């Protein structure tokens, strides 16, 4: 598969994602410069983590105007798979490809540690290799991961099973104690209503190799590949 | 002198102006000799920064020669922007440590942030991609709000810059002592990886080559930062405040990627970052190293503020700037890469053959000085040195006057809660320590370990230094710091291959400070020589003194170790119940200078533990053999807090599951507090699977390293029995893991009055 | 022309920074501080002379980039110079 | 009483945020934006009635916590209510 990874000025997990797709998953990964205007030939698009434009105004707010984002939006509109990780999730929110906003973490500081998330919807192209309710250990690293949206949107997310990951404790209990950043309803990741765009704060690419003592993130990438495999015939070119 | 020299403005330089520039009469005479005439104001400014302590190492240079700097693996020793060692597979590790003490005291957030920015540039200047940051910090005790403010500010500054750059901060160390209340220390270490044959240097080779300026526009920030770092603090220093430099990590990230692209396309002859003394030091150092000259036009330098004089442009310490030298014809490609990344860039001059730093503003020459005189021929001092009168008093400690420990459990809990010993999780949780997906051992073990992609290898890194030991005996203190750093690496399974240092001291014009400095340098040099670890880079920070009070002598070492196979990496925490716990090395009566004496008896006195370097070396090679043969489950070196703290840490520091221990220690003839909390060096606590015990014992005994069976790992409490002769129990400690864990994990956050999730 | 732009959180949106600052002011002994709301303040130099056209541009900058209108309100002042 | 506090960077201090925002406004086609400076804006609710004493407190809050006077200036407005 051809995996396109968008490089914004200030992206810093772009090479980590490329490493996982090429070296661990055995796929072809392509770094795509934010000034480019096409994602032609790509089977899936990753918006990686980092600090696009230094996150100097609001996270993701400047990156979403990058020339490549029109192509990404169009790709998503045609049903193409788009995964936004951390800063990538924030960019998807600012771009309106996913609903809601990110506020500062409840404790106001940057948090880097392992978090546990529960798979709330295992019937998505990003989680089809997970069991419903499965608990994954995934690293988080962000200062603005406190997801927020209005009550109407939240109800819609809940009703349409758009909440894909929620922060939980090691045993899968979704509690406020297990919520690292104050995120609404313990939301760690959501998808769009069509199901082909996912944003999540944790970094699956940081948990994809045994040498790093964590392979829980691989399930996401395997899910994506399996979904692509199945859809290959239907996939728009 | 060229014809244009007539155009040099000749302002009368008063005695006062010369003094304001921190130049002595004698130094001014030397300037006259180098120039053969009076300098103008701009030239005076240039000399003043280049001959400052910070840039010229005038008080330290003669002594730093003692360091062993050669070794099979050394690719680049001291003298460049950073040192480099060969790690095989065609790669070199490039690393260095720098201080940013004074700026961090003035403005903790920006001071620490720009410190990180500076050390990163030192690394990518060499063509290396930075892959790890560490930091070593000293603050006053946290009961003072001012110290909390400095501590919080520094930590968030480091986190903000490093995280944004996407370089993981994988380790460090922090100690608290009131001596640092008015002079905190912020030392930052960075390591990068480069193809060995692509290492870049700060050389302005080749007359006719183009000199380019890239990066941030120049503003008036930090003018005379280098002279400030060469000056003591007093309350009047407040006035220097508007000089604060603000970091722009986003711009630096772009600069990093652009510089690595220059390298990939082989566009450069030389490159150097503009650190202290900015454009001046980068240009004259590059010329001096290559034996050339540089002519540049300050009018071409991109500026942020209107009406800057050449003096200001030359001395500005605006951050995130680099000076490049490229062959004619390649500058267009350089500029194109800069445009791609949105970075300002301009050709500002060219390399000349006349050895002069010639600065023009348009057609007018505003300064003309031999580059070599600025960079290499600065003053050198062999300053008077003598031990302070109080040294004997410090080293005397009458143990008989101290009651032995009554309740070891209570003391242990106190020590685990001492902020110097307690977990620094509140700190490193704010640092992205995983970005780059190389961090195999995250903060929380003796050394951080980072794998090298594309190889089977990994590098271990640590920073260490114990300033109390150095106060009590600077020679021993220096050696002990080297030994501890190396031991921490070995505990991870790494062979130490190189070291960088950051020597933080008081006012070198005081003989006692100079004595501390010389002794510490000797201690470090002797230890490095015996342990065969070359010093490849470093930094000296003098004048760490406020209102006449100097800090404790604080040399910090940043050491790097090589792990050949990623399978043979060890961490400090216990892993399986039933594993046997052994102590390698011997416990002696070593209470002097311990954390125990300070926390429990409020004394910072005595002789620090004696260090037997041969024993230390033997221990390292023996433990490395065991780890490489995959016979060791955990290894944790005994340092601050002694044996009992080490044991407790091995119990509770596991990232997910703590373990208990059942341990019996036989009393020998030591005081109980020495036995449990003394800090004898050359000791490591290991846990071994039962089936490996015989093989381990054989190897260790064969190597002649003392080894004692202490007990085994359990799932219960930490139970320790001390036995006298005939197995007579002298004392018993039984602590639930939760009590120890709570104390160790949360004390720091509690002292800061912040919640920790 | 100089423009001042104020971006503030909408009413009802949780302001963790404001809350934290209010709490630390309380700890510092400023007990009469009942609420703190944090916003952004921007000063722009615009090379424009026509106020009406400038206003259009300012609104559009705010809507597009400077404020996230899902959670933020904005307000501006034009200072003729 | 309601108080508005404005915290801005001192002259000559680098403003990386302002620079990044100015550049992106340029890219978005707002070519007349020549400079952007970013500051903080705070609204405080104070339970005070005496303006003079309130002013003292406000100054002290700014000096101690709200502004970093090493690099920032502050200004305030009191809105009687
Ligand atoms: N400033 C810091 N930044 C990041 N990690 C830190 C810092 N200070 C301490 N740590 C981490 O906490 C752990 C314990 O540190 P320390 O007690 O100094 O270890 P040791 O005594 O073995 O040298 C180490 O893993 C270290 O890297
Ligand atoms: Mg250690």
JSON list of C-alpha atoms in Angstrom, two decimals, chain B residues 106-107 110 216-217 219-221 241-242 244 246-251 254 304-305 320 342-344, chain D residues 9-17 19-23 35 37 64-65 67-72:
[
{"chain": "B", "resi": 106, "resn": "UNK", "atom": "CA", "xyz": [17.03, 36.30, 35.08]},
{"chain": "B", "resi": 107, "resn": "UNK", "atom": "CA", "xyz": [14.16, 34.69, 33.18]},
{"chain": "B", "resi": 110, "resn": "UNK", "atom": "CA", "xyz": [13.33, 31.80, 28.28]},
{"chain": "B", "resi": 216, "resn": "UNK", "atom": "CA", "xyz": [16.32, 34.61, 12.58]},
{"chain": "B", "resi": 217, "resn": "UNK", "atom": "CA", "xyz": [16.68, 38.29, 11.92]},
{"chain": "B", "resi": 219, "resn": "UNK", "atom": "CA", "xyz": [17.68, 42.19, 17.00]},
{"chain": "B", "resi": 220, "resn": "UNK", "atom": "CA", "xyz": [19.20, 43.95, 19.95]},
{"chain": "B", "resi": 221, "resn": "UNK", "atom": "CA", "xyz": [18.73, 40.97, 22.25]},
{"chain": "B", "resi": 241, "resn": "UNK", "atom": "CA", "xyz": [17.16, 42.44, 32.31]},
{"chain": "B", "resi": 242, "resn": "UNK", "atom": "CA", "xyz": [15.97, 43.88, 29.01]},
{"chain": "B", "resi": 244, "resn": "UNK", "atom": "CA", "xyz": [16.65, 38.65, 27.72]},
{"chain": "B", "resi": 246, "resn": "UNK", "atom": "CA", "xyz": [13.42, 34.85, 23.54]},
{"chain": "B", "resi": 247, "resn": "UNK", "atom": "CA", "xyz": [13.59, 31.45, 21.88]},
{"chain": "B", "resi": 248, "resn": "UNK", "atom": "CA", "xyz": [11.71, 30.48, 18.75]},
{"chain": "B", "resi": 249, "resn": "UNK", "atom": "CA", "xyz": [11.75, 26.67, 18.66]},
{"chain": "B", "resi": 250, "resn": "UNK", "atom": "CA", "xyz": [9.61, 26.58, 15.56]},
{"chain": "B", "resi": 251, "resn": "UNK", "atom": "CA", "xyz": [12.16, 28.56, 13.61]},
{"chain": "B", "resi": 254, "resn": "UNK", "atom": "CA", "xyz": [13.04, 24.72, 10.31]},
{"chain": "B", "resi": 304, "resn": "UNK", "atom": "CA", "xyz": [14.51, 42.93, 13.12]},
{"chain": "B", "resi": 305, "resn": "UNK", "atom": "CA", "xyz": [14.97, 46.38, 14.58]},
{"chain": "B", "resi": 320, "resn": "UNK", "atom": "CA", "xyz": [18.37, 30.65, 15.91]},
{"chain": "B", "resi": 342, "resn": "UNK", "atom": "CA", "xyz": [10.79, 29.93, 4.99]},
{"chain": "B", "resi": 343, "resn": "UNK", "atom": "CA", "xyz": [14.05, 31.03, 6.57]},
{"chain": "B", "resi": 344, "resn": "UNK", "atom": "CA", "xyz": [15.74, 34.39, 6.05]},
{"chain": "D", "resi": 9, "resn": "UNK", "atom": "CA", "xyz": [5.86, 42.11, 25.05]},
{"chain": "D", "resi": 10, "resn": "UNK", "atom": "CA", "xyz": [8.31, 44.92, 25.68]},
{"chain": "D", "resi": 11, "resn": "UNK", "atom": "CA", "xyz": [9.68, 46.71, 22.67]},
{"chain": "D", "resi": 12, "resn": "UNK", "atom": "CA", "xyz": [12.58, 44.91, 21.09]},
{"chain": "D", "resi": 13, "resn": "UNK", "atom": "CA", "xyz": [11.67, 41.54, 22.56]},
{"chain": "D", "resi": 14, "resn": "UNK", "atom": "CA", "xyz": [11.27, 38.90, 19.89]},
{"chain": "D", "resi": 15, "resn": "UNK", "atom": "CA", "xyz": [7.69, 37.81, 19.28]},
{"chain": "D", "resi": 16, "resn": "UNK", "atom": "CA", "xyz": [7.86, 34.44, 17.51]},
{"chain": "D", "resi": 17, "resn": "UNK", "atom": "CA", "xyz": [4.09, 33.97, 17.65]},
{"chain": "D", "resi": 19, "resn": "UNK", "atom": "CA", "xyz": [5.88, 36.56, 13.32]},
{"chain": "D", "resi": 20, "resn": "UNK", "atom": "CA", "xyz": [4.34, 33.18, 12.53]},
{"chain": "D", "resi": 21, "resn": "UNK", "atom": "CA", "xyz": [0.85, 34.63, 12.45]},
{"chain": "D", "resi": 22, "resn": "UNK", "atom": "CA", "xyz": [1.88, 37.56, 10.29]},
{"chain": "D", "resi": 23, "resn": "UNK", "atom": "CA", "xyz": [3.44, 35.16, 7.79]},
{"chain": "D", "resi": 35, "resn": "UNK", "atom": "CA", "xyz": [3.31, 43.38, 11.69]},
{"chain": "D", "resi": 37, "resn": "UNK", "atom": "CA", "xyz": [2.28, 41.45, 18.01]},
{"chain": "D", "resi": 64, "resn": "UNK", "atom": "CA", "xyz": [3.77, 39.24, 40.90]},
{"chain": "D", "resi": 65, "resn": "UNK", "atom": "CA", "xyz": [1.94, 36.91, 38.61]},
{"chain": "D", "resi": 67, "resn": "UNK", "atom": "CA", "xyz": [2.88, 39.78, 33.70]},
{"chain": "D", "resi": 68, "resn": "UNK", "atom": "CA", "xyz": [6.45, 38.65, 33.42]},
{"chain": "D", "resi": 69, "resn": "UNK", "atom": "CA", "xyz": [7.90, 42.11, 33.91]},
{"chain": "D", "resi": 70, "resn": "UNK", "atom": "CA", "xyz": [11.30, 41.00, 32.67]},
{"chain": "D", "resi": 71, "resn": "UNK", "atom": "CA", "xyz": [9.96, 40.87, 29.15]},
{"chain": "D", "resi": 72, "resn": "UNK", "atom": "CA", "xyz": [6.39, 42.16, 29.35]}
]
